[in-house]
Amino acid sequence: MAERKSARSTDRFRRKRDAILDASTAIMNERGVKGLTLADAAAAVGLSTTSVTYYFKRKDDLAAGCMLRGIAWLQATTDEALAAPNPPQRLARLLQLYFERVARAATGAEPPLPTLSDLRALKDAQRAEVFEAYMRLFRRVRTLFDSPDMAWLSRGRRTARTHMLLEQLFWSATWLPKYDPEDYDRVRDRMYDILVGGFAIEGATWAPIPVPLAELAAREGPDMSRETFLLAATRLINSRGYRGASVDKISAALNVTKGSFYHHNEAKDDLVVACFDRTFDVMRRVQRLAMAMDGTQWQRISSAAAALAEYQLSEYGPLLRVSALSALPGEIRTEQVAHSDRVSDRFASMISDGIAEGSIRPIDPVIAAQMLNATLNAGAELGFWVPGITQKAAPSVFARPLLMGIFTR
């Protein structure tokens, strides 16, 4: 009798805990870790804030719980996908399972998966726990490439491709809502086709035309001073998240006063917007330079991708990671997502022109452009995942696998 009572109590605890995590994941995906509160989580499930603290003492415990549950699902899904006999079939199974889950979430049949891009916004103890779990997941996904046929792939290049692949899954959350859930299977198949076959037609070579990176940097004078400030802020936000990149730390990095900070920006949100504006401006300038090149659209798109991959590791980089979007108020975030979409739309136009002229395979240009945008954005972290990688090596190690095929030598 006591055992049955204890089991019912345990089930009741688990159900309430899961309900809190479900509601909190939706809130966190919408507002970021910064916008998640225990009070909002409690209101979403009809509990008092005190009741929620019985399950999660602090907000960061709750946010970490959401992320850890999502990582556990991804780990189990990866394990199932890895049962397939070879890398292409493992990739196909991973995409199938992932898109089935996000389709169920889109229709309300299951809770959403948590956004992991805001991991750095957690406090130290929770961040360490979630990051350790993510590293276990990452190492497991990396074994997708384990095969005698791929023995030529070095550990660093395998790591870079794993980072690129996972970024495709996470980034898809920003553009999948444009499609009806009933179309997710088609989207999945097109993503698989692009990942395996790349953009290039048979016989194409990887020979991007160099873009002088100095042309992308601000010139002397006030613009250069602002560029220096925004670059320091971008590096801090990328490495420590919105919460960790305090005004004091940004000012200290440049050896200036807080007054200098507020001379450039009225508030921290304004600073994030300015960093995004700088990022999109650099990407648009690269696109314009590539579009003005002689040659085919394949040469232009590969040259733009190579330039931006190299820029991320140059003295002028990196660009701001899209994870910073979650810290912005809804209206501002929507505006910045629109800027990102315009960059993707231009890539889509270049890809469409390449398909028409026959220099690029017949692929879905809209999905391919989003995947390219995801890859280039993720390049900001390439130095972390592949220590010692050089600026010149970044295009072939990171951009080339998407454009030529993830399993291509």
Tab-separated table of C-alpha atoms in Angstrom:
chain	number	residue	atom	x	y	z
A	1	MET	CA	0.000	0.000	0.000
A	2	ALA	CA	2.775	2.375	0.974
A	3	GLU	CA	4.647	1.470	-2.211
A	4	ARG	CA	1.609	2.257	-4.407
A	5	LYS	CA	1.150	5.576	-2.609
A	6	SER	CA	4.808	6.396	-3.111
A	7	ALA	CA	4.575	5.494	-6.827
A	8	ARG	CA	1.512	7.724	-7.267
A	9	SER	CA	3.330	10.540	-5.516
A	10	THR	CA	6.345	10.056	-7.770
A	11	ASP	CA	4.164	10.051	-10.903
A	12	ARG	CA	2.392	13.201	-9.717
A	13	PHE	CA	5.737	14.904	-9.097
A	14	ARG	CA	6.995	13.906	-12.546
A	15	ARG	CA	3.860	15.099	-14.311
A	16	LYS	CA	3.951	18.498	-12.630
A	17	ARG	CA	7.669	18.827	-13.251
A	18	ASP	CA	7.183	17.979	-16.924
A	19	ALA	CA	4.311	20.461	-17.194
A	20	ILE	CA	6.525	23.202	-15.744
A	21	LEU	CA	9.324	22.292	-18.173
A	22	ASP	CA	6.916	22.248	-21.121
A	23	ALA	CA	5.596	25.719	-20.363
A	24	SER	CA	9.029	27.106	-19.509
A	25	THR	CA	10.567	25.796	-22.717
A	26	ALA	CA	7.965	27.678	-24.748
A	27	ILE	CA	8.610	30.864	-22.750
A	28	MET	CA	12.387	30.518	-23.012
A	29	ASN	CA	12.264	29.873	-26.757
A	30	GLU	CA	10.247	33.067	-27.161
A	31	ARG	CA	12.056	35.356	-24.707
A	32	GLY	CA	15.423	33.749	-24.036
A	33	VAL	CA	16.858	32.842	-20.638
A	34	LYS	CA	16.786	36.522	-19.756
A	35	GLY	CA	13.005	36.667	-20.258
A	36	LEU	CA	12.140	33.451	-18.393
A	37	THR	CA	10.837	33.961	-14.840
A	38	LEU	CA	9.568	31.579	-12.201
A	39	ALA	CA	6.413	33.678	-11.905
A	40	ASP	CA	5.599	33.346	-15.617
A	41	ALA	CA	6.319	29.613	-15.539
A	42	ALA	CA	4.032	29.233	-12.525
A	43	ALA	CA	1.222	31.234	-14.138
A	44	ALA	CA	1.446	29.122	-17.300
A	45	VAL	CA	0.659	25.926	-15.374
A	46	GLY	CA	-1.699	27.386	-12.767
A	47	LEU	CA	0.679	27.160	-9.807
A	48	SER	CA	2.060	29.688	-7.379
A	49	THR	CA	5.673	30.783	-7.712
A	50	THR	CA	6.403	29.131	-4.363
A	51	SER	CA	5.092	25.823	-5.731
A	52	VAL	CA	7.453	26.031	-8.713
A	53	THR	CA	10.440	26.574	-6.391
A	54	TYR	CA	9.666	23.146	-4.929
A	55	TYR	CA	10.795	21.729	-8.295
A	56	PHE	CA	13.305	24.398	-9.366
A	57	LYS	CA	14.777	26.700	-6.741
A	58	ARG	CA	16.032	29.359	-9.139
A	59	LYS	CA	15.282	30.544	-12.643
A	60	ASP	CA	18.609	29.255	-13.951
A	61	ASP	CA	17.829	25.814	-12.523
A	62	LEU	CA	14.588	25.872	-14.504
A	63	ALA	CA	16.261	27.061	-17.724
A	64	ALA	CA	18.987	24.429	-17.334
A	65	GLY	CA	16.321	21.778	-16.732
A	66	CYS	CA	14.649	22.690	-20.023
A	67	MET	CA	17.939	22.469	-21.900
A	68	LEU	CA	19.052	19.226	-20.261
A	69	ARG	CA	15.771	17.544	-21.124
A	70	GLY	CA	16.145	18.652	-24.750
A	71	ILE	CA	19.729	17.431	-24.905
A	72	ALA	CA	18.662	14.072	-23.445
A	73	TRP	CA	16.093	13.713	-26.232
A	74	LEU	CA	18.698	14.597	-28.858
A	75	GLN	CA	21.105	12.082	-27.314
A	76	ALA	CA	18.533	9.272	-27.472
A	77	THR	CA	17.607	10.266	-31.029
A	78	THR	CA	21.255	10.257	-32.069
A	79	ASP	CA	21.745	6.811	-30.543
A	80	GLU	CA	18.827	5.504	-32.604
A	81	ALA	CA	20.126	7.123	-35.788
A	82	LEU	CA	23.609	5.692	-35.262
A	83	ALA	CA	22.194	2.174	-35.471
A	84	ALA	CA	22.022	2.666	-39.262
A	85	PRO	CA	24.884	0.957	-41.130
A	86	ASN	CA	26.626	3.916	-42.805
A	87	PRO	CA	26.999	7.707	-42.531
A	88	PRO	CA	24.417	8.712	-45.182
A	89	GLN	CA	21.768	6.421	-43.701
A	90	ARG	CA	22.579	7.658	-40.183
A	91	LEU	CA	22.143	11.241	-41.343
A	92	ALA	CA	18.853	10.396	-43.046
A	93	ARG	CA	17.543	8.741	-39.884
A	94	LEU	CA	18.664	11.622	-37.668
A	95	LEU	CA	16.859	14.141	-39.868
A	96	GLN	CA	13.752	11.952	-40.017
A	97	LEU	CA	13.500	11.623	-36.246
A	98	TYR	CA	14.240	15.297	-35.674
A	99	PHE	CA	11.670	16.573	-38.161
A	100	GLU	CA	9.032	14.158	-36.900
A	101	ARG	CA	9.526	15.645	-33.441
A	102	VAL	CA	9.409	19.299	-34.522
A	103	ALA	CA	6.289	18.539	-36.593
A	104	ARG	CA	4.577	17.097	-33.521
A	105	ALA	CA	5.621	20.158	-31.554
A	106	ALA	CA	4.295	22.479	-34.266
A	107	THR	CA	0.873	20.808	-34.075
A	108	GLY	CA	0.824	20.829	-30.267
A	109	ALA	CA	1.110	17.064	-29.946
A	110	GLU	CA	4.402	17.369	-28.032
A	111	PRO	CA	6.217	20.188	-26.244
A	112	PRO	CA	8.819	22.132	-28.250
A	113	LEU	CA	12.491	21.356	-28.087
A	114	PRO	CA	14.454	24.024	-26.212
A	115	THR	CA	16.653	26.550	-27.938
A	116	LEU	CA	20.231	25.764	-26.906
A	117	SER	CA	21.791	28.865	-28.445
A	118	ASP	CA	21.225	30.804	-25.206
A	119	LEU	CA	23.305	28.378	-23.149
A	120	ARG	CA	25.875	31.052	-22.326
A	121	ALA	CA	23.194	33.147	-20.633
A	122	LEU	CA	23.057	30.632	-17.758
A	123	LYS	CA	24.961	31.267	-14.560
A	124	ASP	CA	28.273	29.467	-14.092
A	125	ALA	CA	27.145	26.325	-12.250
A	126	GLN	CA	24.176	25.602	-14.499
A	127	ARG	CA	26.099	26.536	-17.628
A	128	ALA	CA	28.842	24.053	-16.766
A	129	GLU	CA	26.318	21.246	-16.270
A	130	VAL	CA	24.449	21.942	-19.510
A	131	PHE	CA	27.652	22.421	-21.488
A	132	GLU	CA	29.018	19.098	-20.244
A	133	ALA	CA	25.826	17.380	-21.400
A	134	TYR	CA	26.022	19.146	-24.761
A	135	MET	CA	29.635	18.028	-25.219
A	136	ARG	CA	28.578	14.413	-24.661
A	137	LEU	CA	25.896	14.879	-27.306
A	138	PHE	CA	28.367	16.525	-29.681
A	139	ARG	CA	30.884	13.700	-29.345
A	140	ARG	CA	28.126	11.177	-29.973
A	141	VAL	CA	26.898	12.965	-33.114
A	142	ARG	CA	30.480	13.102	-34.367
A	143	THR	CA	30.548	9.300	-34.561
A	144	LEU	CA	28.028	9.581	-37.389
A	145	PHE	CA	31.114	10.000	-39.596
A	146	ASP	CA	32.815	6.840	-38.291
A	147	SER	CA	33.261	4.533	-41.261
A	148	PRO	CA	36.174	2.865	-43.067
A	149	ASP	CA	35.119	4.814	-46.166
A	150	MET	CA	35.699	8.066	-44.296
A	151	ALA	CA	39.006	7.259	-42.633
A	152	TRP	CA	40.493	10.139	-44.650
A	153	LEU	CA	38.512	12.635	-42.553
A	154	SER	CA	40.729	14.089	-39.804
A	155	ARG	CA	39.403	14.604	-36.296
A	156	GLY	CA	39.385	18.393	-36.728
A	157	ARG	CA	37.447	18.229	-39.991
A	158	ARG	CA	35.021	15.710	-38.508
A	159	THR	CA	34.486	18.084	-35.590
A	160	ALA	CA	33.891	21.027	-37.930
A	161	ARG	CA	31.305	19.051	-39.935
A	162	THR	CA	29.547	17.970	-36.750
A	163	HIS	CA	29.324	21.600	-35.638
A	164	MET	CA	27.922	22.573	-39.032
A	165	LEU	CA	25.383	19.725	-38.997
A	166	LEU	CA	24.055	20.507	-35.524
A	167	GLU	CA	23.797	24.174	-36.436
A	168	GLN	CA	21.503	23.228	-39.325
A	169	LEU	CA	19.110	21.565	-36.887
A	170	PHE	CA	19.146	24.451	-34.420
A	171	TRP	CA	18.917	27.205	-37.061
A	172	SER	CA	15.956	25.509	-38.729
A	173	ALA	CA	13.815	26.622	-35.786
A	174	THR	CA	14.049	30.207	-37.097
A	175	TRP	CA	12.709	29.461	-40.596
A	176	LEU	CA	10.649	26.260	-40.328
A	177	PRO	CA	7.563	28.197	-39.120
A	178	LYS	CA	7.285	29.546	-42.685
A	179	TYR	CA	6.146	26.044	-43.690
A	180	ASP	CA	3.100	24.014	-42.717
A	181	PRO	CA	3.959	20.959	-40.584
A	182	GLU	CA	2.576	18.727	-43.342
A	183	ASP	CA	5.430	19.997	-45.548
A	184	TYR	CA	8.190	19.186	-43.062
A	185	ASP	CA	8.907	15.855	-44.761
A	186	ARG	CA	9.646	17.667	-48.024
A	187	VAL	CA	11.811	20.193	-46.204
A	188	ARG	CA	13.703	17.350	-44.536
A	189	ASP	CA	14.326	15.598	-47.852
A	190	ARG	CA	15.608	18.799	-49.426
A	191	MET	CA	17.925	19.466	-46.499
A	192	TYR	CA	19.287	15.940	-46.787
A	193	ASP	CA	19.834	16.399	-50.525
A	194	ILE	CA	21.767	19.621	-49.917
A	195	LEU	CA	23.848	18.188	-47.076
A	196	VAL	CA	24.858	15.127	-49.095
A	197	GLY	CA	25.049	16.589	-52.595
A	198	GLY	CA	26.073	20.149	-51.837
A	199	PHE	CA	25.450	23.043	-54.208
A	200	ALA	CA	28.005	22.129	-56.865
A	201	ILE	CA	27.299	20.324	-60.112
A	202	GLU	CA	29.254	17.174	-60.904
A	203	GLY	CA	32.806	18.022	-61.887
A	204	ALA	CA	32.824	21.444	-60.192
A	205	THR	CA	35.947	22.427	-58.278
A	206	TRP	CA	36.426	24.373	-55.081
A	207	ALA	CA	38.354	27.455	-56.210
A	208	PRO	CA	36.841	30.557	-54.568
A	209	ILE	CA	38.075	33.943	-55.747
A	210	PRO	CA	39.724	35.811	-52.830
A	211	VAL	CA	37.916	38.832	-51.402
A	212	PRO	CA	40.219	41.399	-49.736
A	213	LEU	CA	38.949	41.377	-46.154
A	214	ALA	CA	40.346	44.850	-45.492
A	215	GLU	CA	37.660	46.181	-47.828
A	216	LEU	CA	35.057	45.011	-45.334
A	217	ALA	CA	36.480	46.944	-42.383
A	218	ALA	CA	35.647	50.500	-41.401
A	219	ARG	CA	38.048	53.227	-42.455
A	220	GLU	CA	39.892	55.752	-40.309
A	221	GLY	CA	38.052	58.351	-38.223
A	222	PRO	CA	34.843	58.137	-36.181
A	223	ASP	CA	33.627	55.070	-38.081
A	224	MET	CA	36.814	53.231	-37.165
A	225	SER	CA	36.383	54.134	-33.480
A	226	ARG	CA	32.816	52.816	-33.508
A	227	GLU	CA	33.952	49.680	-35.362
A	228	THR	CA	36.528	48.977	-32.645
A	229	PHE	CA	33.873	49.354	-29.976
A	230	LEU	CA	31.366	47.097	-31.751
A	231	LEU	CA	33.994	44.449	-32.463
A	232	ALA	CA	34.933	44.235	-28.769
A	233	ALA	CA	31.255	44.002	-27.825
A	234	THR	CA	30.610	41.324	-30.449
A	235	ARG	CA	33.464	39.174	-29.159
A	236	LEU	CA	32.244	39.444	-25.580
A	237	ILE	CA	28.602	38.707	-26.430
A	238	ASN	CA	29.624	35.706	-28.549
A	239	SER	CA	31.806	34.249	-25.808
A	240	ARG	CA	29.805	35.131	-22.672
A	241	GLY	CA	26.261	35.681	-23.869
A	242	TYR	CA	24.122	38.758	-23.373
A	243	ARG	CA	24.143	38.464	-19.591
A	244	GLY	CA	27.891	37.910	-19.352
A	245	ALA	CA	28.802	40.810	-21.638
A	246	SER	CA	28.199	43.543	-19.082
A	247	VAL	CA	28.816	47.224	-19.732
A	248	ASP	CA	31.714	47.069	-17.265
A	249	LYS	CA	33.369	44.184	-19.133
A	250	ILE	CA	32.899	45.785	-22.543
A	251	SER	CA	34.334	49.063	-21.272
A	252	ALA	CA	37.231	47.262	-19.573
A	253	ALA	CA	38.062	45.375	-22.769
A	254	LEU	CA	38.580	48.705	-24.504
A	255	ASN	CA	40.003	50.500	-21.482
A	256	VAL	CA	37.297	53.166	-21.645
A	257	THR	CA	34.782	54.466	-19.126
A	258	LYS	CA	31.102	53.637	-18.874
A	259	GLY	CA	30.489	57.142	-20.114
A	260	SER	CA	32.171	56.221	-23.386
A	261	PHE	CA	29.858	53.233	-23.675
A	262	TYR	CA	26.757	55.351	-23.286
A	263	HIS	CA	28.169	57.865	-25.734
A	264	HIS	CA	27.925	55.137	-28.372
A	265	ASN	CA	24.730	53.427	-27.186
A	266	GLU	CA	21.863	54.497	-24.947
A	267	ALA	CA	21.275	50.983	-23.591
A	268	LYS	CA	22.626	47.465	-23.886
A	269	ASP	CA	19.846	46.402	-26.270
A	270	ASP	CA	20.933	49.246	-28.562
A	271	LEU	CA	24.433	47.807	-28.507
A	272	VAL	CA	23.232	44.342	-29.586
A	273	VAL	CA	21.244	45.931	-32.412
A	274	ALA	CA	24.321	47.901	-33.497
A	275	CYS	CA	26.406	44.702	-33.494
A	276	PHE	CA	23.780	42.977	-35.633
A	277	ASP	CA	23.691	45.959	-38.001
A	278	ARG	CA	27.465	45.663	-38.365
A	279	THR	CA	27.169	41.911	-39.012
A	280	PHE	CA	24.512	42.248	-41.709
A	281	ASP	CA	26.378	45.139	-43.308
A	282	VAL	CA	29.515	42.992	-43.647
A	283	MET	CA	27.506	40.124	-45.146
A	284	ARG	CA	25.782	42.402	-47.644
A	285	ARG	CA	29.110	43.936	-48.691
A	286	VAL	CA	30.541	40.461	-49.305
A	287	GLN	CA	27.495	39.571	-51.358
A	288	ARG	CA	27.844	42.730	-53.469
A	289	LEU	CA	31.541	42.124	-54.055
A	290	ALA	CA	30.850	38.505	-55.058
A	291	MET	CA	28.001	39.456	-57.383
A	292	ALA	CA	30.301	41.899	-59.172
A	293	MET	CA	32.869	39.176	-59.924
A	294	ASP	CA	33.399	37.684	-63.352
A	295	GLY	CA	32.617	33.994	-63.654
A	296	THR	CA	29.717	31.702	-62.826
A	297	GLN	CA	27.231	31.936	-59.980
A	298	TRP	CA	28.914	28.880	-58.460
A	299	GLN	CA	32.172	30.840	-58.306
A	300	ARG	CA	30.359	33.838	-56.828
A	301	ILE	CA	28.470	31.951	-54.126
A	302	SER	CA	31.511	29.880	-53.157
A	303	SER	CA	33.665	33.028	-53.073
A	304	ALA	CA	31.177	34.810	-50.809
A	305	ALA	CA	30.994	31.791	-48.484
A	306	ALA	CA	34.780	31.464	-48.371
A	307	ALA	CA	35.242	35.169	-47.641
A	308	LEU	CA	32.788	35.161	-44.750
A	309	ALA	CA	34.214	31.944	-43.281
A	310	GLU	CA	37.666	33.519	-43.400
A	311	TYR	CA	36.390	36.821	-42.007
A	312	GLN	CA	35.120	35.069	-38.874
A	313	LEU	CA	38.673	34.136	-37.863
A	314	SER	CA	40.345	37.316	-39.099
A	315	GLU	CA	41.404	40.354	-37.108
A	316	TYR	CA	38.154	41.995	-38.265
A	317	GLY	CA	35.887	39.233	-36.997
A	318	PRO	CA	33.842	37.604	-35.747
A	319	LEU	CA	30.285	38.436	-36.700
A	320	LEU	CA	27.613	38.425	-34.011
A	321	ARG	CA	26.105	35.007	-33.321
A	322	VAL	CA	22.366	34.726	-33.892
A	323	SER	CA	21.974	33.456	-30.315
A	324	ALA	CA	22.047	37.105	-29.211
A	325	LEU	CA	18.613	37.551	-30.791
A	326	SER	CA	16.906	35.820	-27.872
A	327	ALA	CA	17.962	38.617	-25.520
A	328	LEU	CA	16.214	41.337	-27.523
A	329	PRO	CA	12.637	42.533	-26.990
A	330	GLY	CA	10.147	40.901	-29.374
A	331	GLU	CA	9.649	43.848	-31.721
A	332	ILE	CA	13.366	44.492	-32.116
A	333	ARG	CA	14.069	40.772	-32.519
A	334	THR	CA	11.515	40.535	-35.326
A	335	GLU	CA	13.203	43.438	-37.104
A	336	GLN	CA	16.635	41.809	-36.857
A	337	VAL	CA	15.299	38.450	-38.073
A	338	ALA	CA	13.938	40.330	-41.105
A	339	HIS	CA	17.454	41.671	-41.764
A	340	SER	CA	18.824	38.122	-41.580
A	341	ASP	CA	16.124	36.903	-43.956
A	342	ARG	CA	17.060	39.569	-46.496
A	343	VAL	CA	20.652	38.319	-46.436
A	344	SER	CA	19.363	34.770	-46.988
A	345	ASP	CA	17.025	35.942	-49.744
A	346	ARG	CA	19.940	37.451	-51.649
A	347	PHE	CA	21.839	34.183	-51.345
A	348	ALA	CA	18.699	32.427	-52.612
A	349	SER	CA	18.632	34.710	-55.665
A	350	MET	CA	22.279	33.939	-56.407
A	351	ILE	CA	21.595	30.208	-56.072
A	352	SER	CA	18.530	30.461	-58.347
A	353	ASP	CA	20.612	32.235	-60.991
A	354	GLY	CA	23.244	29.510	-60.697
A	355	ILE	CA	20.643	26.786	-61.203
A	356	ALA	CA	19.322	28.607	-64.260
A	357	GLU	CA	22.781	28.917	-65.820
A	358	GLY	CA	23.686	25.316	-64.922
A	359	SER	CA	26.596	26.020	-62.551
A	360	ILE	CA	24.653	24.982	-59.424
A	361	ARG	CA	22.650	21.776	-58.909
A	362	PRO	CA	18.840	21.909	-58.925
A	363	ILE	CA	18.337	22.389	-55.184
A	364	ASP	CA	15.783	24.313	-53.168
A	365	PRO	CA	17.309	27.828	-53.224
A	366	VAL	CA	15.393	29.119	-50.198
A	367	ILE	CA	16.363	26.212	-47.949
A	368	ALA	CA	19.917	26.175	-49.305
A	369	ALA	CA	20.284	29.892	-48.557
A	370	GLN	CA	19.118	29.415	-44.961
A	371	MET	CA	21.547	26.526	-44.566
A	372	LEU	CA	24.370	28.650	-45.937
A	373	ASN	CA	23.457	31.470	-43.572
A	374	ALA	CA	23.473	28.996	-40.668
A	375	THR	CA	26.911	27.693	-41.622
A	376	LEU	CA	28.442	31.135	-41.969
A	377	ASN	CA	26.962	32.266	-38.655
A	378	ALA	CA	28.302	29.171	-36.885
A	379	GLY	CA	31.766	29.977	-38.229
A	380	ALA	CA	32.142	32.447	-35.362
A	381	GLU	CA	32.730	29.465	-33.042
A	382	LEU	CA	34.981	27.458	-35.336
A	383	GLY	CA	38.112	28.469	-33.410
A	384	PHE	CA	36.620	26.961	-30.254
A	385	TRP	CA	35.643	23.658	-31.846
A	386	VAL	CA	38.819	23.260	-33.910
A	387	PRO	CA	41.625	24.844	-31.852
A	388	GLY	CA	44.502	26.108	-33.915
A	389	ILE	CA	42.596	26.370	-37.175
A	390	THR	CA	43.944	29.198	-39.295
A	391	GLN	CA	42.027	31.948	-40.987
A	392	LYS	CA	43.052	30.675	-44.421
A	393	ALA	CA	41.946	27.109	-43.655
A	394	ALA	CA	38.447	28.080	-42.466
A	395	PRO	CA	36.789	28.138	-45.927
A	396	SER	CA	37.837	24.625	-46.898
A	397	VAL	CA	37.294	23.146	-43.427
A	398	PHE	CA	33.885	24.699	-42.766
A	399	ALA	CA	32.208	26.278	-45.807
A	400	ARG	CA	33.299	23.732	-48.399
A	401	PRO	CA	31.549	20.706	-46.778
A	402	LEU	CA	28.144	22.372	-47.167
A	403	LEU	CA	28.749	23.565	-50.712
A	404	MET	CA	30.433	20.371	-51.950
A	405	GLY	CA	28.701	17.785	-49.724
A	406	ILE	CA	29.202	16.815	-46.094
A	407	PHE	CA	30.601	13.382	-46.988
A	408	THR	CA	32.777	14.638	-49.859
A	409	ARG	CA	36.546	14.448	-49.569
